[in-house]
């Protein structure tokens, strides 16, 4: 059962081939066996998963099942889950038991999905390798010496190793797409405002967006249909009807115009990755799409602008973790200042502290205009680049990441090199656009992801463009040998 996609599992449950309880036990056993090696889960909720599975089976008997009823999934540990530890990968929240469910969690519960547990992640979603987690790094199922990407690396690794058929992730600068690429799975970052951020622990509020990760675009469509849509509790959530994403998957590709940004194929892109991406683009031409070279001239400004805006917002969002209102509290503080400073020094790891310092600096009087305001102006230029591109083309394609998965420890002491992992993903967040990564081949044993970027609210289109490719390729069906 574990080798099946969500769509296949849903059909199996509907025809009575197996029950949700049987299915849930299969995945719980796989987690028990492989998690010590992969470290993809921070918390496993076996008992409540079985209770949810039994409830799903009863609901099915009453004839009230939907496509996700009884399907096991996992949540990135950034989503609040009522009564379950929600650590955000940080010592700061190691003992935080959320008193409510995030909207995304609530909606999947309502759909009847079964939560297997909470997945590992970079601390407060800051990272590209999962190495900043307080709970230790996640390993890439394709090669245990490699990183799974980040920050949603636990979700990506768990799906690739078939420990869960689907999971949630969040993407502030690439955290759904880059780990999806490095682990050989599919993940979509929706348009900013498409999915509610309520109950999703904030990193950089103007960039953060939750979304689904799974083996295929079809599975992502099923999950996105359940989690998207207006939520009055998130004032940036857009009140626009949610299509049935799974219904539109078979749209033909004939006449589709794909833009290839020349900035995404230049220096910095590994040659072996470039070759895989070119083969994937050729496949799209065979399917009837037309490709056009385009330019996104301000691409090289995306990383510097992001590393002002995101730290600025994080320095404000993370102010609440002071040992009084939220989070870890140090022992025996001698006064109030000692309580604040020591609690934060002990509770936050090095990367989080670095970003709080950078962000506080960028927002301080005298520097605000020079850094924060400038970064916001660049953000506008980047959005304008995309707006002009979408006057010419329907979707934009390119690599998700400039390299395949790198080795554990390789970049962890060099933040600038690590930040470059997101060179092709970050501009999308600055513009608020939707974007998807799907498996397109391998370099040696390590997967390569193809990135597709769409115009605002073009999730339907992105998912169908990915789905057509997955009907004629089988990269998404490959299983890492050690987990077959
Ligand atoms: N890797 C980027 C960072 O470190 C993006 C992270 C994310 O999307 N949450 O900030």
Short mmCIF file of C-alpha atoms and ligand atoms in Angstrom, two decimals:
data_model
loop_
_atom_site.label_atom_id
_atom_site.label_comp_id
_atom_site.label_asym_id
_atom_site.label_seq_id
_atom_site.Cartn_x
_atom_site.Cartn_y
_atom_site.Cartn_z
CA UNK A 1 0.00 0.00 0.00
CA UNK A 2 2.80 2.41 0.85
CA UNK A 3 3.88 2.69 -2.79
CA UNK A 4 0.52 4.12 -3.87
CA UNK A 5 -0.28 7.80 -4.45
CA UNK A 6 -3.03 9.58 -2.53
CA UNK A 7 -5.33 9.29 -5.56
CA UNK A 8 -4.71 5.52 -5.71
CA UNK A 9 -5.14 5.11 -1.95
CA UNK A 10 -8.37 7.09 -2.11
CA UNK A 11 -9.68 4.71 -4.79
CA UNK A 12 -8.58 1.70 -2.69
CA UNK A 13 -10.42 3.02 0.36
CA UNK A 14 -13.53 3.76 -1.70
CA UNK A 15 -13.66 0.25 -3.18
CA UNK A 16 -13.08 -1.36 0.21
CA UNK A 17 -9.72 -2.93 -0.77
CA UNK A 18 -8.38 -1.85 2.62
CA UNK A 19 -9.50 0.25 5.56
CA UNK A 20 -7.99 3.48 6.79
CA UNK A 21 -6.96 1.68 9.96
CA UNK A 22 -4.96 -0.90 7.95
CA UNK A 23 -3.43 1.83 5.86
CA UNK A 24 -2.51 3.94 8.87
CA UNK A 25 -0.83 0.95 10.56
CA UNK A 26 1.29 0.36 7.44
CA UNK A 27 2.63 3.92 7.51
CA UNK A 28 3.10 3.96 11.30
CA UNK A 29 5.18 0.78 11.03
CA UNK A 30 7.28 2.29 8.25
CA UNK A 31 7.86 5.40 10.34
CA UNK A 32 8.86 3.29 13.34
CA UNK A 33 11.35 1.36 11.23
CA UNK A 34 12.91 4.21 9.23
CA UNK A 35 12.59 7.37 11.27
CA UNK A 36 15.61 6.65 13.50
CA UNK A 37 17.67 6.76 10.29
CA UNK A 38 15.98 9.71 8.57
CA UNK A 39 14.87 11.91 11.51
CA UNK A 40 12.02 13.17 9.34
CA UNK A 41 9.48 13.25 12.19
CA UNK A 42 9.84 15.23 15.41
CA UNK A 43 6.63 13.80 16.87
CA UNK A 44 4.67 10.69 15.88
CA UNK A 45 1.01 10.68 16.96
CA UNK A 46 0.33 6.96 16.59
CA UNK A 47 -2.53 6.72 19.06
CA UNK A 48 -4.57 9.64 17.77
CA UNK A 49 -3.81 8.57 14.18
CA UNK A 50 -5.44 5.19 14.80
CA UNK A 51 -8.43 6.87 16.45
CA UNK A 52 -8.79 9.22 13.47
CA UNK A 53 -8.47 6.27 11.09
CA UNK A 54 -11.23 4.36 12.87
CA UNK A 55 -13.44 7.44 12.78
CA UNK A 56 -12.71 7.79 9.04
CA UNK A 57 -13.70 4.15 8.45
CA UNK A 58 -16.98 4.70 10.30
CA UNK A 59 -17.65 7.86 8.34
CA UNK A 60 -17.11 5.91 5.13
CA UNK A 61 -19.60 3.27 6.24
CA UNK A 62 -22.16 6.01 6.76
CA UNK A 63 -21.55 7.10 3.16
CA UNK A 64 -20.04 10.44 4.16
CA UNK A 65 -16.48 10.02 2.87
CA UNK A 66 -14.68 12.51 0.64
CA UNK A 67 -11.51 11.98 -1.40
CA UNK A 68 -9.20 12.53 1.61
CA UNK A 69 -11.21 10.65 4.23
CA UNK A 70 -8.92 8.08 5.83
CA UNK A 71 -5.77 9.25 3.99
CA UNK A 72 -2.69 9.47 6.26
CA UNK A 73 -0.73 12.73 6.09
CA UNK A 74 1.87 14.60 8.15
CA UNK A 75 2.14 18.25 9.16
CA UNK A 76 5.26 20.36 9.16
CA UNK A 77 5.91 21.22 12.79
CA UNK A 78 5.22 24.91 12.08
CA UNK A 79 1.44 24.30 12.00
CA UNK A 80 -0.32 24.46 15.37
CA UNK A 81 -1.97 21.15 16.24
CA UNK A 82 -4.38 21.11 19.17
CA UNK A 83 -2.98 19.12 22.11
CA UNK A 84 0.19 18.15 20.23
CA UNK A 85 3.67 19.64 20.58
CA UNK A 86 4.34 22.31 17.95
CA UNK A 87 8.07 23.02 18.14
CA UNK A 88 8.83 24.90 14.91
CA UNK A 89 12.16 23.02 15.03
CA UNK A 90 13.29 25.18 17.97
CA UNK A 91 14.30 24.65 21.56
CA UNK A 92 12.27 27.83 22.17
CA UNK A 93 9.04 25.85 21.58
CA UNK A 94 10.26 22.38 22.58
CA UNK A 95 7.59 22.17 25.26
CA UNK A 96 4.84 24.13 23.50
CA UNK A 97 1.58 22.18 23.23
CA UNK A 98 -0.62 24.16 20.85
CA UNK A 99 -4.09 24.88 22.30
CA UNK A 100 -5.76 25.05 18.86
CA UNK A 101 -5.47 23.80 15.27
CA UNK A 102 -4.14 25.94 12.41
CA UNK A 103 -6.74 26.52 9.67
CA UNK A 104 -4.83 24.18 7.34
CA UNK A 105 -4.89 21.45 10.00
CA UNK A 106 -8.55 22.06 10.80
CA UNK A 107 -9.51 21.80 7.13
CA UNK A 108 -7.64 18.53 6.62
CA UNK A 109 -9.23 17.17 9.79
CA UNK A 110 -12.65 18.14 8.48
CA UNK A 111 -11.84 16.35 5.21
CA UNK A 112 -11.15 13.22 7.30
CA UNK A 113 -7.37 13.03 6.77
CA UNK A 114 -5.38 11.13 9.42
CA UNK A 115 -2.40 12.91 11.01
CA UNK A 116 0.58 10.56 11.45
CA UNK A 117 2.75 13.17 13.15
CA UNK A 118 4.75 16.39 12.87
CA UNK A 119 7.72 16.68 10.54
CA UNK A 120 11.19 18.06 11.18
CA UNK A 121 12.21 21.44 9.78
CA UNK A 122 14.83 24.14 9.93
CA UNK A 123 14.44 26.24 13.08
CA UNK A 124 11.58 28.71 12.52
CA UNK A 125 11.76 27.76 8.80
CA UNK A 126 15.12 29.49 8.38
CA UNK A 127 17.38 27.32 6.29
CA UNK A 128 17.81 25.33 3.11
CA UNK A 129 19.18 22.07 4.47
CA UNK A 130 17.29 21.16 7.65
CA UNK A 131 20.55 21.46 9.55
CA UNK A 132 19.34 24.35 11.74
CA UNK A 133 16.73 22.16 13.47
CA UNK A 134 17.10 21.83 17.25
CA UNK A 135 16.16 18.15 16.73
CA UNK A 136 19.08 17.45 14.42
CA UNK A 137 19.29 17.24 10.65
CA UNK A 138 17.01 15.18 8.41
CA UNK A 139 18.72 12.84 5.98
CA UNK A 140 17.91 12.55 2.29
CA UNK A 141 16.39 9.11 1.53
CA UNK A 142 18.22 9.01 -1.83
CA UNK A 143 21.58 9.29 -0.11
CA UNK A 144 21.89 9.41 3.65
CA UNK A 145 24.98 11.63 3.43
CA UNK A 146 22.98 14.32 1.61
CA UNK A 147 20.66 16.99 3.00
CA UNK A 148 16.94 16.81 2.11
CA UNK A 149 16.75 20.57 1.51
CA UNK A 150 14.82 22.92 3.73
CA UNK A 151 13.07 24.22 5.51
CA UNK A 152 10.30 21.64 4.88
CA UNK A 153 12.91 18.85 4.65
CA UNK A 154 11.15 16.49 7.06
CA UNK A 155 7.98 16.53 4.97
CA UNK A 156 9.91 16.01 1.72
CA UNK A 157 12.08 13.17 3.09
CA UNK A 158 9.07 11.43 4.67
CA UNK A 159 7.19 11.45 1.35
CA UNK A 160 10.22 10.32 -0.68
CA UNK A 161 10.85 7.40 1.73
CA UNK A 162 7.14 6.48 1.60
CA UNK A 163 6.60 7.14 5.32
CA UNK A 164 3.55 9.24 4.40
CA UNK A 165 1.79 9.76 1.07
CA UNK A 166 1.47 13.53 1.59
CA UNK A 167 2.34 16.36 3.94
CA UNK A 168 2.04 20.07 4.50
CA UNK A 169 4.90 22.51 4.08
CA UNK A 170 5.49 26.24 4.10
CA UNK A 171 7.43 28.37 1.66
CA UNK A 172 8.86 31.81 2.48
CA UNK A 173 11.70 31.74 -0.04
CA UNK A 174 11.64 28.21 -1.42
CA UNK A 175 10.97 25.92 1.53
CA UNK A 176 8.36 23.78 -0.23
CA UNK A 177 9.95 23.72 -3.69
CA UNK A 178 13.65 23.28 -2.87
CA UNK A 179 13.22 20.24 -0.55
CA UNK A 180 10.68 18.81 -3.02
CA UNK A 181 13.34 19.10 -5.73
CA UNK A 182 16.14 17.63 -3.62
CA UNK A 183 13.99 14.67 -2.53
CA UNK A 184 12.34 13.94 -5.89
CA UNK A 185 8.73 14.77 -5.00
CA UNK A 186 6.13 17.40 -6.04
CA UNK A 187 5.26 20.49 -4.01
CA UNK A 188 3.33 23.67 -4.71
CA UNK A 189 3.66 27.08 -3.11
CA UNK A 190 0.30 28.74 -3.74
CA UNK A 191 -0.33 32.44 -4.51
CA UNK A 192 0.16 34.59 -1.41
CA UNK A 193 -3.26 34.73 0.24
CA UNK A 194 -4.60 31.50 -1.30
CA UNK A 195 -4.06 29.44 1.88
CA UNK A 196 -4.71 30.79 5.37
CA UNK A 197 -1.68 31.49 7.55
CA UNK A 198 -3.74 31.34 10.75
CA UNK A 199 -2.03 29.01 13.23
CA UNK A 200 1.08 28.76 11.06
CA UNK A 201 3.95 30.10 13.17
CA UNK A 202 5.09 33.32 11.47
CA UNK A 203 8.57 33.76 10.04
CA UNK A 204 8.20 36.58 7.45
CA UNK A 205 4.49 37.34 7.23
CA UNK A 206 4.48 39.06 3.82
CA UNK A 207 6.19 36.04 2.22
CA UNK A 208 5.04 32.95 4.18
CA UNK A 209 2.61 30.63 2.43
CA UNK A 210 1.54 27.09 3.30
CA UNK A 211 1.00 24.43 0.69
CA UNK A 212 0.90 20.71 -0.07
CA UNK A 213 3.76 18.28 -0.78
CA UNK A 214 3.16 14.80 -2.25
CA UNK A 215 4.41 12.42 -4.90
CA UNK A 216 2.38 13.87 -7.79
CA UNK A 217 0.65 17.02 -9.01
CA UNK A 218 -2.63 15.12 -8.84
CA UNK A 219 -2.12 14.47 -5.11
CA UNK A 220 -1.14 18.10 -4.53
CA UNK A 221 -4.37 19.11 -6.30
CA UNK A 222 -6.44 16.97 -3.91
CA UNK A 223 -4.70 18.44 -0.86
CA UNK A 224 -4.80 22.04 -2.11
CA UNK A 225 -8.54 21.83 -2.81
CA UNK A 226 -9.02 20.94 0.86
CA UNK A 227 -6.78 23.61 2.41
CA UNK A 228 -7.23 26.65 0.14
CA UNK A 229 -9.83 29.36 0.55
CA UNK A 230 -10.89 32.38 2.54
CA UNK A 231 -10.41 32.47 6.29
CA UNK A 232 -11.69 35.49 8.19
CA UNK A 233 -8.97 34.89 10.83
CA UNK A 234 -6.19 35.79 8.36
CA UNK A 235 -6.64 39.32 7.01
CA UNK A 236 -4.29 38.63 4.06
CA UNK A 237 -6.26 35.58 2.94
CA UNK A 238 -8.03 36.30 -0.33
CA UNK A 239 -11.78 35.84 -0.67
CA UNK A 240 -11.90 34.11 -4.02
CA UNK A 241 -13.66 30.81 -4.82
CA UNK A 242 -11.55 27.64 -4.72
CA UNK A 243 -11.74 25.53 -7.89
CA UNK A 244 -11.71 21.74 -7.75
CA UNK A 245 -8.02 21.53 -8.66
CA UNK A 246 -8.21 17.80 -9.39
CA UNK A 247 -10.98 18.29 -11.97
CA UNK A 248 -8.88 20.47 -14.30
CA UNK A 249 -5.75 18.30 -14.49
CA UNK A 250 -6.22 16.96 -18.00
CA UNK A 251 -6.21 20.28 -19.82
CA UNK A 252 -4.19 19.77 -23.05
CA UNK A 253 -0.84 21.49 -23.44
CA UNK A 254 -1.19 22.38 -27.12
CA UNK A 255 -0.64 26.08 -27.59
CA UNK A 256 0.80 26.57 -24.09
CA UNK A 257 3.55 29.18 -24.05
CA UNK A 258 6.41 28.40 -21.68
CA UNK A 259 8.90 31.16 -20.87
CA UNK A 260 12.52 30.23 -20.18
CA UNK A 261 14.20 33.07 -18.28
CA UNK A 262 17.75 33.45 -19.52
CA UNK A 263 18.84 34.48 -16.01
CA UNK A 264 17.83 31.00 -14.74
CA UNK A 265 20.13 29.17 -17.15
CA UNK A 266 23.35 31.18 -16.76
CA UNK A 267 26.36 31.01 -14.49
CA UNK A 268 25.74 29.41 -11.12
CA UNK A 269 23.60 26.63 -12.59
CA UNK A 270 25.30 23.25 -12.37
CA UNK A 271 25.82 21.79 -15.88
CA UNK A 272 24.43 18.40 -14.98
CA UNK A 273 21.26 19.98 -13.58
CA UNK A 274 20.95 22.17 -16.68
CA UNK A 275 21.05 19.06 -18.90
CA UNK A 276 18.18 17.44 -16.99
CA UNK A 277 16.09 20.62 -17.18
CA UNK A 278 16.70 20.91 -20.93
CA UNK A 279 15.50 17.33 -21.43
CA UNK A 280 12.33 18.14 -19.47
CA UNK A 281 11.73 21.24 -21.59
CA UNK A 282 12.14 19.13 -24.74
CA UNK A 283 9.49 16.77 -23.38
CA UNK A 284 7.12 19.74 -23.04
CA UNK A 285 7.75 20.72 -26.66
CA UNK A 286 6.85 17.16 -27.69
CA UNK A 287 3.61 17.55 -25.77
CA UNK A 288 2.69 20.57 -27.86
CA UNK A 289 3.98 23.48 -25.79
CA UNK A 290 5.89 26.34 -27.33
CA UNK A 291 8.96 27.74 -25.56
CA UNK A 292 10.08 31.35 -25.64
CA UNK A 293 13.21 32.90 -24.15
CA UNK A 294 12.30 35.66 -21.71
CA UNK A 295 14.19 37.88 -19.31
CA UNK A 296 13.68 38.62 -15.64
CA UNK A 297 16.31 41.37 -15.46
CA UNK A 298 16.19 41.99 -11.71
CA UNK A 299 16.66 38.33 -10.74
CA UNK A 300 20.05 38.91 -9.17
CA UNK A 301 18.50 41.37 -6.69
CA UNK A 302 16.10 38.81 -5.22
CA UNK A 303 18.45 37.28 -2.65
CA UNK A 304 19.77 40.58 -1.25
CA UNK A 305 16.23 42.04 -1.08
CA UNK A 306 14.92 38.87 0.61
CA UNK A 307 17.72 38.90 3.20
CA UNK A 308 16.61 42.37 4.28
CA UNK A 309 12.81 41.90 4.16
CA UNK A 310 12.67 38.41 5.70
CA UNK A 311 15.01 39.14 8.66
CA UNK A 312 13.21 42.47 9.27
CA UNK A 313 9.86 40.71 9.52
CA UNK A 314 11.33 37.85 11.54
CA UNK A 315 12.88 40.23 14.08
CA UNK A 316 9.41 41.59 14.71
CA UNK A 317 7.56 38.24 14.63
CA UNK A 318 10.01 36.52 16.95
CA UNK A 319 9.90 39.31 19.57
CA UNK A 320 7.05 37.43 21.26
CA UNK A 321 9.38 34.59 22.30
CA UNK A 322 10.71 36.25 25.43
CA UNK A 323 10.25 33.60 28.12
CA UNK A 324 7.23 35.50 29.47
CA UNK A 325 4.56 35.51 26.79
CA UNK A 326 5.86 32.53 24.84
CA UNK A 327 8.63 30.01 24.80
CA UNK A 328 11.58 28.73 26.74
CA UNK A 329 12.37 30.45 30.06
CA UNK A 330 15.89 30.35 31.54
CA UNK A 331 16.49 29.08 35.09
CA UNK A 332 16.90 31.51 38.02
CA UNK A 333 16.88 34.87 36.23
CA UNK A 334 18.41 37.58 38.39
CA UNK A 335 16.23 40.37 36.97
CA UNK A 336 13.89 41.07 34.07
CA UNK A 337 16.60 41.89 31.55
CA UNK A 338 18.49 38.73 32.46
CA UNK A 339 15.27 36.75 31.97
CA UNK A 340 14.73 38.14 28.46
CA UNK A 341 18.30 37.94 27.24
CA UNK A 342 19.16 34.54 28.64
CA UNK A 343 15.85 32.95 27.59
CA UNK A 344 16.38 34.15 24.02
CA UNK A 345 20.07 33.29 23.95
CA UNK A 346 19.32 29.74 25.15
CA UNK A 347 16.12 29.19 23.17
CA UNK A 348 17.20 30.36 19.70
CA UNK A 349 19.90 28.74 17.56
CA UNK A 350 22.68 30.59 15.72
CA UNK A 351 20.91 31.14 12.37
CA UNK A 352 17.77 32.53 14.03
CA UNK A 353 19.86 34.87 16.19
CA UNK A 354 21.80 36.03 13.11
CA UNK A 355 18.57 36.95 11.33
CA UNK A 356 17.05 38.72 14.34
CA UNK A 357 20.21 40.86 14.56
CA UNK A 358 20.26 41.63 10.82
CA UNK A 359 16.55 42.46 10.82
CA UNK A 360 16.73 44.67 13.91
CA UNK A 361 19.62 46.55 12.32
CA UNK A 362 17.80 46.99 9.01
CA UNK A 363 14.73 48.42 10.74
CA UNK A 364 16.54 50.76 13.14
CA UNK A 365 16.35 54.53 12.77
CA UNK A 366 18.80 55.81 10.19
CA UNK A 367 19.02 52.47 8.37
CA UNK A 368 15.35 51.91 7.56
CA UNK A 369 15.45 54.02 4.37
CA UNK A 370 18.78 52.63 3.25
CA UNK A 371 17.85 48.97 3.68
CA UNK A 372 14.22 48.12 4.35
CA UNK A 373 12.68 50.75 2.09
CA UNK A 374 15.21 50.00 -0.66
CA UNK A 375 14.42 46.29 -0.44
CA UNK A 376 10.70 47.03 -0.78
CA UNK A 377 11.42 49.09 -3.90
CA UNK A 378 13.40 46.20 -5.38
CA UNK A 379 10.50 43.94 -4.58
CA UNK A 380 8.30 46.07 -6.81
CA UNK A 381 10.84 45.86 -9.65
CA UNK A 382 10.88 42.07 -9.33
CA UNK A 383 7.06 41.89 -9.47
CA UNK A 384 7.13 44.13 -12.58
CA UNK A 385 9.58 41.71 -14.26
CA UNK A 386 7.10 38.89 -13.77
CA UNK A 387 4.14 41.03 -14.86
CA UNK A 388 5.87 41.77 -18.16
CA UNK A 389 6.80 38.10 -18.60
CA UNK A 390 3.20 36.98 -18.12
CA UNK A 391 2.10 39.35 -20.89
CA UNK A 392 4.12 37.07 -23.18
CA UNK A 393 3.84 33.55 -21.72
CA UNK A 394 1.47 31.31 -19.72
CA UNK A 395 4.01 29.73 -17.39
CA UNK A 396 7.70 30.13 -16.67
CA UNK A 397 9.97 27.07 -16.38
CA UNK A 398 13.48 26.54 -15.06
CA UNK A 399 15.45 24.71 -12.41
CA UNK A 400 14.18 24.77 -8.81
CA UNK A 401 17.67 24.63 -7.35
CA UNK A 402 21.08 25.34 -8.93
CA UNK A 403 22.48 22.00 -7.69
CA UNK A 404 21.24 18.61 -6.56
CA UNK A 405 21.26 17.81 -2.83
CA UNK A 406 24.60 18.72 -1.25
CA UNK A 407 26.28 16.79 1.55
CA UNK A 408 25.46 17.25 5.21
CA UNK A 409 27.88 19.76 6.73
CA UNK A 410 28.99 21.06 3.35
CA UNK A 411 27.44 24.55 3.56
CA UNK A 412 26.35 24.86 7.16
CA UNK A 413 29.21 27.14 8.21
CA UNK A 414 28.90 29.39 5.16
CA UNK A 415 25.56 31.24 5.27
CA UNK A 416 26.06 33.11 1.98
CA UNK A 417 26.63 29.89 -0.02
CA UNK A 418 23.64 28.35 1.74
CA UNK A 419 21.46 31.39 0.84
CA UNK A 420 22.32 30.88 -2.85
CA UNK A 421 20.40 27.57 -2.80
CA UNK A 422 17.24 29.65 -3.22
CA UNK A 423 18.42 31.78 -6.12
CA UNK A 424 15.61 30.57 -8.41
CA UNK A 425 12.83 30.34 -5.84
CA UNK A 426 12.97 33.54 -3.77
CA UNK A 427 11.79 36.07 -6.39
CA UNK A 428 8.49 34.19 -6.56
CA UNK A 429 7.81 34.86 -2.88
CA UNK A 430 8.77 38.52 -3.19
CA UNK A 431 6.17 38.82 -5.98
CA UNK A 432 3.57 36.60 -4.22
CA UNK A 433 3.19 34.27 -7.21
CA UNK A 434 2.34 30.53 -7.22
CA UNK A 435 5.05 28.05 -8.16
CA UNK A 436 5.54 24.31 -8.21
CA UNK A 437 8.48 21.91 -8.27
CA UNK A 438 8.22 18.46 -9.83
CA UNK A 439 10.74 15.64 -10.27
CA UNK A 440 12.43 15.73 -13.68
CA UNK A 441 15.34 13.28 -13.46
CA UNK A 442 18.55 12.54 -11.61
CA UNK A 443 22.20 13.42 -11.47
CA UNK A 444 23.70 10.15 -10.27
CA UNK A 445 21.45 9.09 -7.39
CA UNK A 446 20.24 12.58 -6.55
CA UNK A 447 16.95 14.01 -7.89
CA UNK A 448 16.51 17.19 -9.95
CA UNK A 449 13.42 19.38 -9.69
CA UNK A 450 11.81 21.38 -12.50
CA UNK A 451 10.23 24.62 -11.34
CA UNK A 452 7.06 26.02 -12.92
CA UNK A 453 5.94 29.55 -12.05
CA UNK A 454 2.44 30.82 -12.81
CA UNK A 455 0.58 34.10 -12.75
CA UNK A 456 -1.50 35.04 -9.68
CA UNK A 457 -4.08 32.35 -8.82
CA UNK A 458 -2.94 30.13 -11.71
CA UNK A 459 -2.55 27.07 -9.45
CA UNK A 460 -4.97 25.14 -11.65
CA UNK A 461 -2.78 25.74 -14.66
CA UNK A 462 0.46 24.86 -12.85
CA UNK A 463 -0.97 21.62 -11.54
CA UNK A 464 -2.28 20.57 -14.95
CA UNK A 465 1.00 21.46 -16.69
CA UNK A 466 2.82 19.30 -14.12
CA UNK A 467 0.26 16.50 -14.36
CA UNK A 468 0.59 16.19 -18.14
CA UNK A 469 4.33 15.73 -17.74
CA UNK A 470 3.81 13.11 -15.05
CA UNK A 471 1.56 11.13 -17.39
CA UNK A 472 4.44 10.65 -19.82
CA UNK A 473 7.36 10.34 -17.37
CA UNK A 474 7.92 8.17 -14.32
CA UNK A 475 10.39 10.16 -12.20
CA UNK A 476 7.68 10.61 -9.58
CA UNK A 477 7.32 6.82 -9.28
CA UNK A 478 10.97 6.16 -8.46
CA UNK A 479 11.58 4.96 -4.91
CA UNK A 480 14.91 5.33 -3.10
CA UNK A 481 16.42 1.82 -3.01
CA UNK A 482 16.79 1.68 0.77
CA UNK A 483 13.06 2.39 1.25
CA UNK A 484 11.49 0.33 -1.54
N1 LIG B 1 15.96 28.99 2.59
C1 LIG B 1 15.30 30.25 2.76
C2 LIG B 1 15.66 30.81 4.10
O1 LIG B 1 16.53 30.30 4.69
C3 LIG B 1 13.82 30.09 2.61
C4 LIG B 1 13.20 29.45 3.78
C5 LIG B 1 11.71 29.31 3.66
O2 LIG B 1 11.18 29.32 2.56
N2 LIG B 1 11.07 29.18 4.81
O3 LIG B 1 15.11 31.74 4.57
#
